[in-house]
Each structure stands twice: as structure tokens, then as C-alpha cells.
Short mmCIF file of C-alpha atoms in Angstrom, two decimals:
data_model
loop_
_atom_site.label_atom_id
_atom_site.label_comp_id
_atom_site.label_asym_id
_atom_site.label_seq_id
_atom_site.Cartn_x
_atom_site.Cartn_y
_atom_site.Cartn_z
CA UNK B 1 75.10 85.22 83.36
CA UNK B 2 72.23 86.78 85.12
CA UNK B 3 72.71 89.28 87.89
CA UNK B 4 71.22 86.99 90.66
CA UNK B 5 73.33 83.97 89.51
CA UNK B 6 76.61 86.23 89.83
CA UNK B 7 75.59 87.46 93.24
CA UNK B 8 75.18 83.83 94.45
CA UNK B 9 78.54 82.79 93.12
CA UNK B 10 80.27 85.90 94.65
CA UNK B 11 78.76 85.38 98.08
CA UNK B 12 79.53 81.66 97.95
CA UNK B 13 83.17 82.41 97.02
CA UNK B 14 83.71 85.06 99.58
CA UNK B 15 82.40 82.60 102.50
CA UNK B 16 84.37 79.53 101.08
CA UNK B 17 87.56 81.31 100.27
CA UNK B 18 87.60 83.35 103.59
CA UNK B 19 87.05 80.11 105.56
CA UNK B 20 90.06 78.50 103.69
CA UNK B 21 92.13 81.50 104.20
CA UNK B 22 91.47 81.50 107.84
CA UNK B 23 92.10 77.80 108.21
CA UNK B 24 95.34 78.02 106.41
CA UNK B 25 96.31 81.44 108.07
CA UNK B 26 97.01 83.13 104.66
CA UNK B 27 95.97 86.61 103.63
CA UNK B 28 92.38 86.78 103.08
CA UNK B 29 92.32 89.45 100.19
CA UNK B 30 95.08 87.36 98.36
CA UNK B 31 93.11 84.29 98.72
CA UNK B 32 89.96 85.97 97.46
CA UNK B 33 91.74 87.45 94.53
CA UNK B 34 93.27 84.13 93.38
CA UNK B 35 90.02 82.43 94.03
CA UNK B 36 88.42 85.11 91.75
CA UNK B 37 91.12 84.19 89.01
CA UNK B 38 90.15 80.56 89.11
CA UNK B 39 86.42 81.48 88.65
CA UNK B 40 87.49 83.75 85.76
CA UNK B 41 89.11 80.82 83.83
CA UNK B 42 85.48 79.39 83.68
CA UNK B 43 84.25 80.33 80.07
CA UNK B 44 80.84 81.32 81.37
CA UNK B 45 82.34 84.01 83.64
CA UNK B 46 84.68 85.59 81.02
CA UNK B 47 82.16 88.03 79.82
CA UNK B 48 80.89 89.25 83.32
CA UNK B 49 81.38 93.08 83.52
CA UNK B 50 79.45 95.57 85.70
CA UNK B 51 78.85 99.24 84.72
CA UNK B 52 81.14 101.69 86.34
CA UNK B 53 78.28 103.63 87.84
CA UNK B 54 76.86 100.45 89.34
CA UNK B 55 80.15 99.31 90.92
CA UNK B 56 80.69 102.83 92.64
CA UNK B 57 77.04 102.93 93.81
CA UNK B 58 76.95 99.31 95.17
CA UNK B 59 80.22 99.25 96.92
CA UNK B 60 81.34 102.65 98.04
CA UNK B 61 78.49 104.14 99.86
CA UNK B 62 77.84 101.30 102.32
CA UNK B 63 81.62 100.54 102.84
CA UNK B 64 82.40 104.11 103.64
CA UNK B 65 79.26 104.84 105.82
CA UNK B 66 79.96 101.74 107.99
CA UNK B 67 83.70 102.87 108.45
CA UNK B 68 82.50 106.45 109.42
CA UNK B 69 80.22 105.06 112.11
CA UNK B 70 83.04 103.56 113.96
CA UNK B 71 85.66 106.33 114.05
CA UNK B 72 86.22 109.00 116.56
CA UNK B 73 85.35 112.61 115.62
CA UNK B 74 87.13 113.84 118.70
CA UNK B 75 90.29 112.23 117.53
CA UNK B 76 89.92 113.52 114.03
CA UNK B 77 89.54 117.07 115.21
CA UNK B 78 92.51 116.63 117.69
CA UNK B 79 94.77 115.51 114.70
CA UNK B 80 93.00 117.43 111.99
CA UNK B 81 96.31 118.94 110.61
CA UNK B 82 98.10 115.72 110.09
CA UNK B 83 94.93 114.08 108.59
CA UNK B 84 94.49 116.81 106.05
CA UNK B 85 98.13 116.68 105.08
CA UNK B 86 97.86 113.00 104.58
CA UNK B 87 94.42 112.83 102.96
CA UNK B 88 94.99 115.83 100.58
CA UNK B 89 98.71 116.48 100.15
CA UNK B 90 99.87 112.97 100.15
CA UNK B 91 97.18 111.73 97.83
CA UNK B 92 97.79 114.46 95.22
CA UNK B 93 101.43 113.67 95.41
CA UNK B 94 101.00 109.85 95.09
CA UNK B 95 98.60 110.42 92.05
CA UNK B 96 101.25 112.61 90.41
CA UNK B 97 104.11 110.10 91.13
CA UNK B 98 102.29 107.06 89.90
CA UNK B 99 101.05 109.09 86.81
CA UNK B 100 104.56 110.02 85.95
CA UNK B 101 105.74 106.46 86.33
CA UNK B 102 102.97 105.32 84.14
CA UNK B 103 103.66 107.94 81.55
CA UNK B 104 107.26 106.88 81.58
CA UNK B 105 106.06 103.49 80.36
CA UNK B 106 104.15 105.03 77.46
CA UNK B 107 100.70 105.67 79.05
CA UNK B 108 98.89 108.75 78.04
CA UNK B 109 98.69 111.51 80.75
CA UNK B 110 95.03 111.35 81.20
CA UNK B 111 94.97 107.68 81.56
CA UNK B 112 98.13 107.89 83.84
CA UNK B 113 96.45 110.28 86.15
CA UNK B 114 93.37 107.83 86.30
CA UNK B 115 95.56 105.18 87.36
CA UNK B 116 97.31 107.63 89.90
CA UNK B 117 93.91 108.59 91.26
CA UNK B 118 92.92 104.90 91.64
CA UNK B 119 95.96 103.88 93.62
CA UNK B 120 96.20 107.12 95.70
CA UNK B 121 93.82 106.20 98.63
CA UNK B 122 94.84 103.83 101.38
CA UNK B 123 92.52 101.21 102.92
CA UNK B 124 92.07 101.62 106.72
CA UNK B 125 90.07 98.40 106.98
CA UNK B 126 92.91 96.43 105.62
CA UNK B 127 95.32 98.09 107.99
CA UNK B 128 93.05 97.95 111.10
CA UNK B 129 92.74 93.97 110.57
CA UNK B 130 96.58 93.63 111.22
CA UNK B 131 97.30 96.80 113.24
CA UNK B 132 96.71 95.24 116.70
CA UNK B 133 98.81 97.08 119.30
CA UNK B 134 98.56 100.60 117.77
CA UNK B 135 97.57 103.37 120.09
CA UNK B 136 94.22 104.73 119.73
CA UNK B 137 95.41 108.21 118.18
CA UNK B 138 97.66 106.57 115.61
CA UNK B 139 95.08 104.07 114.58
CA UNK B 140 92.38 106.77 114.36
CA UNK B 141 94.51 108.97 112.35
CA UNK B 142 95.17 106.32 109.69
CA UNK B 143 91.44 105.32 109.57
CA UNK B 144 90.44 109.02 109.27
CA UNK B 145 93.11 109.46 106.54
CA UNK B 146 91.63 106.60 104.69
CA UNK B 147 88.04 108.13 104.71
CA UNK B 148 88.95 111.57 103.66
CA UNK B 149 91.58 110.59 101.22
CA UNK B 150 88.88 108.52 99.17
CA UNK B 151 87.04 111.74 98.74
CA UNK B 152 90.28 113.55 97.46
CA UNK B 153 91.29 110.51 95.20
CA UNK B 154 87.92 109.99 93.64
CA UNK B 155 87.52 113.64 92.92
CA UNK B 156 90.85 113.57 90.88
CA UNK B 157 89.48 110.33 89.47
CA UNK B 158 86.22 112.02 88.06
CA UNK B 159 88.14 114.82 86.51
CA UNK B 160 90.79 112.50 84.94
CA UNK B 161 88.17 109.92 83.63
CA UNK B 162 86.36 112.94 81.95
CA UNK B 163 89.45 114.09 80.31
CA UNK B 164 90.48 110.57 79.38
CA UNK B 165 86.98 109.72 77.82
CA UNK B 166 87.12 113.12 75.89
CA UNK B 167 84.14 114.51 77.78
CA UNK B 168 86.11 117.73 78.84
CA UNK B 169 89.48 119.18 78.09
CA UNK B 170 91.95 120.03 80.85
CA UNK B 171 92.29 123.52 82.27
CA UNK B 172 93.93 124.27 85.65
CA UNK B 173 91.38 126.73 86.72
CA UNK B 174 88.48 124.50 85.95
CA UNK B 175 90.16 121.54 87.61
CA UNK B 176 90.87 123.21 90.79
CA UNK B 177 87.42 124.90 90.93
CA UNK B 178 85.74 121.47 90.50
CA UNK B 179 87.98 120.03 93.22
CA UNK B 180 87.00 122.70 95.82
CA UNK B 181 83.32 122.65 94.89
CA UNK B 182 83.58 118.83 95.18
CA UNK B 183 84.63 119.00 98.71
CA UNK B 184 82.50 121.84 99.84
CA UNK B 185 79.31 120.60 98.07
CA UNK B 186 79.74 117.02 99.28
CA UNK B 187 80.12 118.10 102.87
CA UNK B 188 77.08 120.32 102.79
CA UNK B 189 74.93 117.70 101.31
CA UNK B 190 76.26 115.18 103.84
CA UNK B 191 75.44 117.56 106.73
CA UNK B 192 72.08 118.40 105.24
CA UNK B 193 70.94 114.79 104.93
CA UNK B 194 72.39 114.02 108.47
CA UNK B 195 70.13 116.55 109.92
CA UNK B 196 67.14 115.16 107.87
CA UNK B 197 67.79 111.81 109.07
CA UNK B 198 67.96 112.97 112.73
CA UNK B 199 64.58 114.60 112.32
CA UNK B 200 63.14 111.47 110.95
CA UNK B 201 64.57 109.19 113.53
CA UNK B 202 63.22 111.42 116.40
CA UNK B 203 59.63 110.66 115.11
CA UNK B 204 60.23 106.93 114.43
CA UNK B 205 59.94 104.31 117.26
CA UNK B 206 60.03 101.26 115.24
CA UNK B 207 62.95 98.95 115.24
CA UNK B 208 62.46 97.51 111.71
CA UNK B 209 61.96 101.05 110.28
CA UNK B 210 65.00 102.44 111.95
CA UNK B 211 67.05 99.67 110.75
CA UNK B 212 65.71 100.14 107.28
CA UNK B 213 66.54 103.88 107.46
CA UNK B 214 70.22 102.88 108.47
CA UNK B 215 70.48 100.86 105.27
CA UNK B 216 68.92 103.47 103.01
CA UNK B 217 70.99 106.41 104.57
CA UNK B 218 74.48 105.97 102.69
CA UNK B 219 72.62 105.71 99.22
CA UNK B 220 70.21 108.46 100.03
CA UNK B 221 73.18 110.91 100.49
CA UNK B 222 75.48 109.50 97.90
CA UNK B 223 73.09 109.73 95.03
CA UNK B 224 72.03 113.39 95.43
CA UNK B 225 75.65 114.42 95.84
CA UNK B 226 76.63 112.60 92.66
CA UNK B 227 73.64 114.04 90.67
CA UNK B 228 74.83 117.44 92.00
CA UNK B 229 78.22 116.67 90.49
CA UNK B 230 80.07 116.81 94.02
CA UNK B 231 81.94 114.31 96.22
CA UNK B 232 79.40 111.55 96.96
CA UNK B 233 82.28 109.97 99.13
CA UNK B 234 82.80 112.97 101.33
CA UNK B 235 79.03 113.44 101.69
CA UNK B 236 78.59 109.81 102.89
CA UNK B 237 81.59 110.28 105.33
CA UNK B 238 80.24 113.60 106.80
CA UNK B 239 76.76 112.13 107.17
CA UNK B 240 78.16 109.09 109.01
CA UNK B 241 80.23 111.05 111.35
CA UNK B 242 77.25 113.27 112.31
CA UNK B 243 74.89 110.37 112.77
CA UNK B 244 77.60 108.50 114.75
CA UNK B 245 77.87 111.48 117.10
CA UNK B 246 74.04 111.53 117.75
CA UNK B 247 73.28 107.86 117.69
CA UNK B 248 73.75 107.14 121.50
CA UNK B 249 70.69 109.26 122.41
CA UNK B 250 68.90 108.95 119.03
CA UNK B 251 68.44 105.25 118.49
CA UNK B 252 67.19 102.60 121.01
CA UNK B 253 69.58 99.94 121.84
CA UNK B 254 67.96 97.27 120.07
CA UNK B 255 67.96 99.21 116.75
CA UNK B 256 71.57 100.22 117.24
CA UNK B 257 72.67 96.46 117.85
CA UNK B 258 70.67 95.36 114.96
CA UNK B 259 72.11 98.13 112.73
CA UNK B 260 75.75 97.56 113.65
CA UNK B 261 75.29 93.74 113.15
CA UNK B 262 74.01 94.39 109.57
CA UNK B 263 76.86 96.68 108.64
CA UNK B 264 79.41 94.25 109.92
CA UNK B 265 78.11 91.33 107.75
CA UNK B 266 77.54 93.81 104.72
CA UNK B 267 81.24 95.42 104.79
CA UNK B 268 82.48 91.84 105.01
CA UNK B 269 80.63 90.47 102.07
CA UNK B 270 81.19 93.78 99.99
CA UNK B 271 84.85 93.88 100.64
CA UNK B 272 85.33 90.20 99.80
CA UNK B 273 83.14 90.50 96.56
CA UNK B 274 85.37 93.38 95.37
CA UNK B 275 88.50 91.18 95.60
CA UNK B 276 86.74 88.23 94.00
CA UNK B 277 85.42 90.51 91.11
CA UNK B 278 88.85 91.90 90.23
CA UNK B 279 90.25 88.29 90.28
CA UNK B 280 87.36 87.15 88.18
CA UNK B 281 88.29 89.76 85.40
CA UNK B 282 91.95 89.28 85.48
CA UNK B 283 92.28 86.33 83.06
CA UNK B 284 90.21 88.30 80.45
CA UNK B 285 92.45 91.43 81.16
CA UNK B 286 95.73 89.75 81.01
CA UNK B 287 94.62 87.94 77.63
CA UNK B 288 93.87 91.27 76.15
CA UNK B 289 96.45 93.84 77.24
CA UNK B 290 96.32 95.89 74.14
CA UNK B 291 99.17 98.46 74.32
CA UNK B 292 101.57 96.66 76.58
CA UNK B 293 102.92 93.20 76.56
CA UNK B 294 102.86 90.90 79.65
CA UNK B 295 106.39 91.61 80.54
CA UNK B 296 106.02 95.50 80.26
CA UNK B 297 102.82 95.30 82.23
CA UNK B 298 104.50 93.34 84.97
CA UNK B 299 107.46 95.88 84.91
CA UNK B 300 104.89 98.77 85.15
CA UNK B 301 103.12 97.20 87.97
CA UNK B 302 106.33 96.58 89.99
CA UNK B 303 107.39 100.27 89.22
CA UNK B 304 104.02 101.63 90.43
CA UNK B 305 104.19 99.51 93.56
CA UNK B 306 107.62 101.03 94.33
CA UNK B 307 106.36 104.56 93.67
CA UNK B 308 103.36 104.13 95.87
CA UNK B 309 105.51 102.86 98.82
CA UNK B 310 108.41 105.15 98.44
CA UNK B 311 106.18 108.20 97.96
CA UNK B 312 104.52 107.63 101.41
CA UNK B 313 107.86 106.98 103.19
CA UNK B 314 109.28 110.16 101.62
CA UNK B 315 106.34 112.40 102.49
CA UNK B 316 106.00 111.05 106.00
CA UNK B 317 109.82 111.51 106.71
CA UNK B 318 110.04 115.09 105.18
CA UNK B 319 106.97 117.11 105.82
CA UNK B 320 106.98 116.83 109.62
CA UNK B 321 110.47 118.32 109.91
CA UNK B 322 109.51 121.10 107.48
CA UNK B 323 106.42 121.96 109.57
CA UNK B 324 108.59 121.72 112.76
CA UNK B 325 110.90 124.47 111.36
CA UNK B 326 107.88 126.77 110.73
CA UNK B 327 105.71 125.94 113.69
CA UNK B 328 107.87 125.93 116.93
CA UNK B 329 105.06 126.61 119.54
CA UNK B 330 105.44 124.77 122.86
CA UNK B 331 102.12 122.77 122.48
CA UNK B 332 103.40 121.50 118.96
CA UNK B 333 106.72 120.53 120.51
CA UNK B 334 104.85 118.47 123.05
CA UNK B 335 102.95 116.70 120.37
CA UNK B 336 106.12 115.57 118.25
CA UNK B 337 107.17 111.82 117.91
CA UNK B 338 110.40 110.28 116.69
CA UNK B 339 111.15 108.72 113.55
CA UNK B 340 110.86 105.13 114.92
CA UNK B 341 107.25 105.84 116.08
CA UNK B 342 106.40 107.44 112.79
CA UNK B 343 107.23 104.08 110.89
CA UNK B 344 103.96 102.20 111.41
CA UNK B 345 102.03 105.11 109.68
CA UNK B 346 104.60 105.40 106.98
CA UNK B 347 104.50 101.59 106.28
CA UNK B 348 100.80 101.31 106.57
CA UNK B 349 99.72 102.53 103.12
CA UNK B 350 98.05 99.32 102.12
CA UNK B 351 95.64 99.55 99.13
CA UNK B 352 92.26 97.80 99.02
CA UNK B 353 88.60 98.08 98.53
CA UNK B 354 88.30 101.77 97.18
CA UNK B 355 91.11 101.18 94.69
CA UNK B 356 89.40 98.04 93.44
CA UNK B 357 86.13 99.64 92.98
CA UNK B 358 87.60 102.67 91.21
CA UNK B 359 89.50 100.48 88.94
CA UNK B 360 86.49 98.33 88.03
CA UNK B 361 84.61 101.69 87.38
CA UNK B 362 86.95 102.92 84.81
CA UNK B 363 84.77 103.03 81.70
CA UNK B 364 85.34 100.50 78.95
CA UNK B 365 84.44 102.90 76.14
CA UNK B 366 85.25 106.57 75.43
CA UNK B 367 82.76 109.26 74.79
CA UNK B 368 82.92 108.65 71.03
CA UNK B 369 82.06 104.79 71.37
CA UNK B 370 85.65 103.54 70.84
CA UNK B 371 87.22 101.13 73.31
CA UNK B 372 89.22 103.12 76.16
CA UNK B 373 92.98 102.38 75.67
CA UNK B 374 94.83 101.03 78.71
CA UNK B 375 91.60 100.19 80.80
CA UNK B 376 92.84 96.60 81.05
CA UNK B 377 96.39 97.78 82.00
CA UNK B 378 94.78 99.95 84.92
CA UNK B 379 92.92 97.08 86.35
CA UNK B 380 95.87 94.72 86.00
CA UNK B 381 98.21 97.23 87.62
CA UNK B 382 95.71 97.90 90.34
CA UNK B 383 95.33 94.24 91.27
CA UNK B 384 99.02 93.70 91.35
CA UNK B 385 99.71 96.60 93.48
CA UNK B 386 96.94 95.83 95.95
CA UNK B 387 98.43 92.09 96.35
CA UNK B 388 101.82 93.56 96.71
CA UNK B 389 101.14 96.14 99.33
CA UNK B 390 99.08 93.53 101.28
CA UNK B 391 101.92 91.03 101.23
CA UNK B 392 104.87 93.50 101.60
CA UNK B 393 103.27 96.03 104.04
CA UNK B 394 100.08 94.38 105.48
CA UNK B 395 101.78 91.18 106.47
CA UNK B 396 104.87 92.79 107.91
CA UNK B 397 103.05 95.68 109.80
CA UNK B 398 102.72 93.88 113.23
CA UNK B 399 106.43 93.46 113.25
CA UNK B 400 106.94 97.08 112.34
CA UNK B 401 104.58 98.13 115.10
CA UNK B 402 106.48 95.92 117.55
CA UNK B 403 109.83 97.42 116.34
CA UNK B 404 108.55 101.11 116.69
CA UNK B 405 107.98 100.59 120.45
CA UNK B 406 104.81 102.63 120.38
CA UNK B 407 103.66 103.50 124.04
CA UNK B 408 100.18 102.57 125.03
CA UNK B 409 97.51 105.13 125.00
CA UNK B 410 97.89 106.75 128.54
CA UNK B 411 94.24 107.99 128.59
CA UNK B 412 92.05 105.35 127.23
CA UNK B 413 91.80 103.11 130.16
CA UNK B 414 91.41 105.99 132.45
CA UNK B 415 88.57 107.30 130.14
CA UNK B 416 86.65 104.04 130.35
CA UNK B 417 86.99 104.03 134.13
CA UNK B 418 85.72 107.48 134.46
CA UNK B 419 82.81 106.72 132.28
CA UNK B 420 81.69 103.73 134.32
CA UNK B 421 82.14 105.62 137.61
CA UNK B 422 80.23 108.70 136.30
CA UNK B 423 77.37 106.48 135.02
CA UNK B 424 76.97 104.62 138.05
CA UNK B 425 77.08 107.68 140.28
CA UNK B 426 74.32 109.33 138.06
CA UNK B 427 72.10 106.18 138.35
CA UNK B 428 72.47 106.21 142.18
CA UNK B 429 71.42 109.95 142.25
CA UNK B 430 68.47 109.44 139.99
CA UNK B 431 67.30 106.04 141.68
CA UNK B 432 64.64 107.40 144.03
CA UNK B 433 63.14 109.67 141.44
CA UNK B 434 62.96 107.21 138.89
CA UNK B 435 61.66 104.51 141.14
CA UNK B 436 58.76 106.59 142.20
CA UNK B 437 58.13 107.35 138.51
CA UNK B 438 58.17 103.55 137.74
CA UNK B 439 56.07 102.66 140.86
CA UNK B 440 58.72 100.52 142.26
CA UNK B 441 58.47 99.01 145.74
CA UNK B 442 60.91 100.13 148.45
CA UNK B 443 62.44 96.69 148.48
CA UNK B 444 63.24 96.91 144.69
CA UNK B 445 64.75 100.39 145.19
CA UNK B 446 66.85 99.07 148.11
CA UNK B 447 68.05 96.04 146.11
CA UNK B 448 69.08 98.11 143.09
CA UNK B 449 70.85 100.70 145.41
CA UNK B 450 72.95 97.93 146.91
CA UNK B 451 73.78 96.49 143.52
CA UNK B 452 74.79 99.82 142.08
CA UNK B 453 76.79 100.65 145.24
CA UNK B 454 78.50 97.43 145.08
CA UNK B 455 79.55 98.01 141.45
CA UNK B 456 80.69 101.65 142.27
CA UNK B 457 82.91 100.20 144.94
CA UNK B 458 84.40 97.47 142.61
CA UNK B 459 85.40 100.31 140.25
CA UNK B 460 87.28 101.92 142.94
CA UNK B 461 89.03 98.73 144.41
CA UNK B 462 89.09 96.01 141.73
CA UNK B 463 92.33 95.61 139.88
CA UNK B 464 92.26 95.01 136.06
CA UNK B 465 93.37 91.21 136.48
CA UNK B 466 90.61 90.55 139.08
CA UNK B 467 88.00 92.29 136.94
CA UNK B 468 89.00 90.27 133.84
CA UNK B 469 88.59 87.17 135.90
CA UNK B 470 85.09 88.25 136.99
CA UNK B 471 84.08 88.87 133.42
CA UNK B 472 85.28 85.44 132.48
CA UNK B 473 83.31 83.91 135.25
CA UNK B 474 80.15 85.72 134.11
CA UNK B 475 80.57 84.64 130.76
CA UNK B 476 80.88 80.91 131.90
CA UNK B 477 77.73 81.20 133.80
CA UNK B 478 75.88 82.48 130.74
CA UNK B 479 76.95 79.35 128.91
CA UNK B 480 75.62 77.21 131.82
CA UNK B 481 72.15 79.22 131.54
CA UNK B 482 72.02 78.64 127.76
CA UNK B 483 72.69 74.97 128.16
CA UNK B 484 69.89 74.51 130.75
CA UNK B 485 67.64 76.75 128.46
CA UNK B 486 68.11 74.47 125.52
CA UNK B 487 67.53 71.39 127.89
CA UNK B 488 64.25 72.79 128.86
CA UNK B 489 63.15 73.33 125.30
CA UNK B 490 64.40 69.73 124.19
CA UNK B 491 62.37 68.33 127.11
CA UNK B 492 59.30 70.05 125.82
CA UNK B 493 58.84 72.23 128.99
CA UNK B 494 59.27 75.48 127.16
CA UNK B 495 58.33 76.57 123.71
CA UNK B 496 60.73 77.65 120.97
CA UNK B 497 59.31 81.17 120.93
CA UNK B 498 60.19 81.42 124.76
CA UNK B 499 63.59 80.06 124.13
CA UNK B 500 64.20 82.82 121.56
CA UNK B 501 63.07 85.63 123.81
CA UNK B 502 65.20 84.55 126.81
CA UNK B 503 68.12 83.80 124.38
CA UNK B 504 68.03 87.39 123.14
CA UNK B 505 68.73 88.46 126.74
CA UNK B 506 71.55 86.00 127.21
CA UNK B 507 73.17 87.02 123.75
CA UNK B 508 72.98 90.71 124.66
CA UNK B 509 74.67 90.07 128.05
CA UNK B 510 77.28 87.81 126.32
CA UNK B 511 78.10 90.33 123.65
CA UNK B 512 78.49 92.96 126.34
CA UNK B 513 80.81 90.94 128.16
CA UNK B 514 82.80 90.02 124.95
CA UNK B 515 83.24 93.73 124.34
CA UNK B 516 84.31 94.51 128.03
CA UNK B 517 86.94 91.72 127.96
CA UNK B 518 88.37 92.82 124.60
CA UNK B 519 88.49 96.51 125.76
CA UNK B 520 90.12 95.43 129.10
CA UNK B 521 92.85 93.49 127.23
CA UNK B 522 93.55 96.41 124.77
CA UNK B 523 93.66 98.87 127.54
CA UNK B 524 95.46 96.96 130.27
CA UNK B 525 98.81 98.29 129.46
CA UNK B 526 97.32 101.95 129.26
CA UNK B 527 96.74 101.89 133.15
CA UNK B 528 100.50 101.29 133.60
CA UNK B 529 101.73 103.90 131.15
CA UNK B 530 102.86 107.27 132.31
CA UNK B 531 102.53 109.20 129.06
CA UNK B 532 102.51 109.20 125.29
CA UNK B 533 103.21 112.00 122.65
CA UNK B 534 100.50 112.70 120.39
CA UNK B 535 100.64 112.33 116.49
CA UNK B 536 102.55 115.34 115.17
CA UNK B 537 102.55 116.40 111.57
#
């Protein structure tokens, strides 16, 4: 089939299967995977294969970049030690345990390590979708772990693939050096491209061009890093973190809203397409398992699933206690959490999009032109492990979170209140100067001063429930305004172009209220909390 036809089928399948999954309240990734299997049974789709380089280029940069734009750099730095231990130490240990398990079933060590690298990284997107109720620090730690461990796993993946295909032989010194250079080089290129993009954005004041630059950025940083033979994943993550930090003053609101909306839709379609693609290839993979029978392949997948889950549990219930024995500083004692509160992180090791992309990116042919053995086994085992972790861990994670009794974040609600109070105070202080600069009349200045003063007073006196009711009332009034606006258009009293301009204002205000209502619900408990221990290694 042609590429355009495949793209149309993929997008249609993602939309339809996601709608069905949400109506039936079943796991969306599982529904997408099973739907892909049904499509793969159609003879015309049995021969659909994308090149490994194309898969990594299309899927990884945008997915990682979009995730890095939403994460807190402050929280990453505050919990850097535990993130490094999870994203480097745990990834390497998981890759080894999976490789040892696969080797026990007869798979050669190089390909066993390819499978280990494919299944080593976790998927923060899958976790975040079901991890409602997690405190900010815990969830940010898991999402940061997922971003960084992608770089670690794919660095191991690149070395293992080169050895498995016969491009290079294994040497400890060379492998370690490549790993270090991959990290350092990727971070350096990511920072350099971020600075370049910042410079370009400061000279551009066009919403369309700025949005286009946002689309180009992940690919513009990933490709040079890969050409330099360093970690493109880490380059994209570092670039995204820097730009996210600078974007509030770097981009106008219209460009930022447009850009975030684009990435929300793009990541939804790309993540869904990955699951459909793996399902699409499964019938052909199952029918041509060359070195293992179906029973052995299922047994291997079950054993690897157990290895992935048990390794994470064992790691998170041993390393913290070893570190406590060494680091007994008072500030570290204050950061400790109990075994019960550690369980959501230990149980949240769901596999997803990156593992799918890496499995599909395993080359079909070795460097000498022969078919790479066990490539189909790797794709099959990866699909089974992803489905198993989604069902076993992803679907039970909300119950685990409730059981762990994680206290709410004690500072998030207070930080939001502080931000709103300080912004309002700054606006009041600058009102007279800015009014003179804009040429505003005294009446306009007085009205704005009264409005800002009233809002500042409400921040000091209105309780969260009352504030929530006010936001809901404002939203209901927007719906009334929108209904009257459409009625004016239908009566021929205003033009469609006028409707769209006014509607943009209403939509922006409605979106802002949605965010404030969601934030208020998430942080309402935080105002009543007295304290929460931070994440400890």
C-alpha cells in the first residue's frame, strides 16, 4: 500500500478505536492494539513495514518534545538523585535481567540485550493517564524518569543493534565510552539548538511562523544529534526543557495556545498509531516465529513480563535502604518516605510508546543482507509485555495509589495562591504608569483599579468552595453569551467572520476557566494538608 493510504487508515483506526474504548470504558492502548491485529488480518496490510530509521524519526522526537514541554525543571532538580538512579541504574539493571531471561530461552546475547533495551524504559504518558491523585513530586519524578530513561535505553539499544547486526564487535571500554559520549553529546546539542531557537524566536513576531518553528524544533535537534552519533533522545529532552523554561516571556499567548493544542493532538495520534502499527504486524509476526514455537514465545513473553515487574519492585525496595545507610544527613532524613508510599512508583512501570517504536525499529536484515533472527520474537514479546503491564499495572494503579495513602502536596495550592496575589499586586503598582503610556482616560484607569482591587481582596478572603462556584457561574454565563452570538449569526445580524473573532475571545476565557477549575479540584486538599515528605532515593 502507498504511504498516504497507510496514514489515512492509521488515523481513522486511532480515532474510531479510541472512541469505542472510551464508550466501553476499556483500556485504550489494548483496544488500539487489538484493532491493529484485525487490520493486520486483511491481506493487503500483511506486507506493511516501515524502515527502522523512519519509525524513530517520525515518532520519538515529537513525543519526547511534547512531554518535555509539560514537565517541571524545578522538580527535576529537586529530585535529581532519585531520577538518575531510576533512569540510569534501573534501566541498565532491567536491560540485563530481561536479556538474561531471553538468553535462558535460547536467544543470542546481542539480540537478548536488544530486547532488554527495548523493554527497559517506562511510559510516563500511560502512567499519567491513570495516576490521578498522585502528589506533584511523585508524578513529576515518574515522568522525568521516563524522559531520561528513554535516552539511556536507546543508547544501549543502539550499541546492541550494531553488535547484533554485525556492524561492530563488543568491547567493554568502547561500549562505556560510547554511552558517556552519547549522553554528553546529546545534552550539548540539545542546549545549543535551544539557544539558537530562542534567538530566532526573539526576532520573529508572527504566530504562524512561531507555530511552524515549534513543529520543526524536535526534528531539528534530533537529526543533528543522530548524525553526530550521540543521543537524539536526550538532545530533544534537554532542548524541550530549556525552551519550556523560557517560553512564558519568549512566545506570545496566541502562539503558545496554538502550539500546545497542536502538540496535544499530535501526541494523541502518534501514540495511538504506534499501538495500531504493532497490532497490524502481529499476525505476520506470529505466523513467522522462526526460532521459537508459539508456546515457547508465549512462555518467553510471560517470563520477561515477570522480570520487568519484579526487577522494578526489587530495585525500589532495596536501593533506598542502601542509600539511607550511607547518607544519614538530617536533610535527607526529612525526605524519607515509607514503604507504603513508595509502592505507586514501584508499581507504575508501565511500558508503552517508546518500547513500541524501538521494537518496530529493530532492523529486519543484518549487515550481510541475511534476515536478522528473532526480530519477530522481539516485536511479539514487546507487544505482550506492553499489554500485560497496561492491564496488570496500569489498570490497578489507581487502587494502589488509594492504598498507599499518599498525602496531598502541601505547597502547590499555596504556590498558586501566591502567584495570583503577586501578579495582581504587580498589576496594581504598574497601572498608573502603563495607563499613561497607553493614553488611557482616568475613568478607564479607575475602573481597572477597582476590578484589580476587588480580585485581590477575593484572593485574601474567598474560600476554595466559593471560588469554585464563582468559576462555574462564569463558565455558565459564557455558554449564554455563545448561544446569543450564534443566534445573531443565524438571524443574519452579524457575519461568520465576526462570529469567529468574538468566539476566539470566548473560547480563550472558557479554556482558562476550565484550567482553573481543574487546578482547584486537584489542589483543594492541599490547602488542608499540614505536610508531605519529599521523594527519597
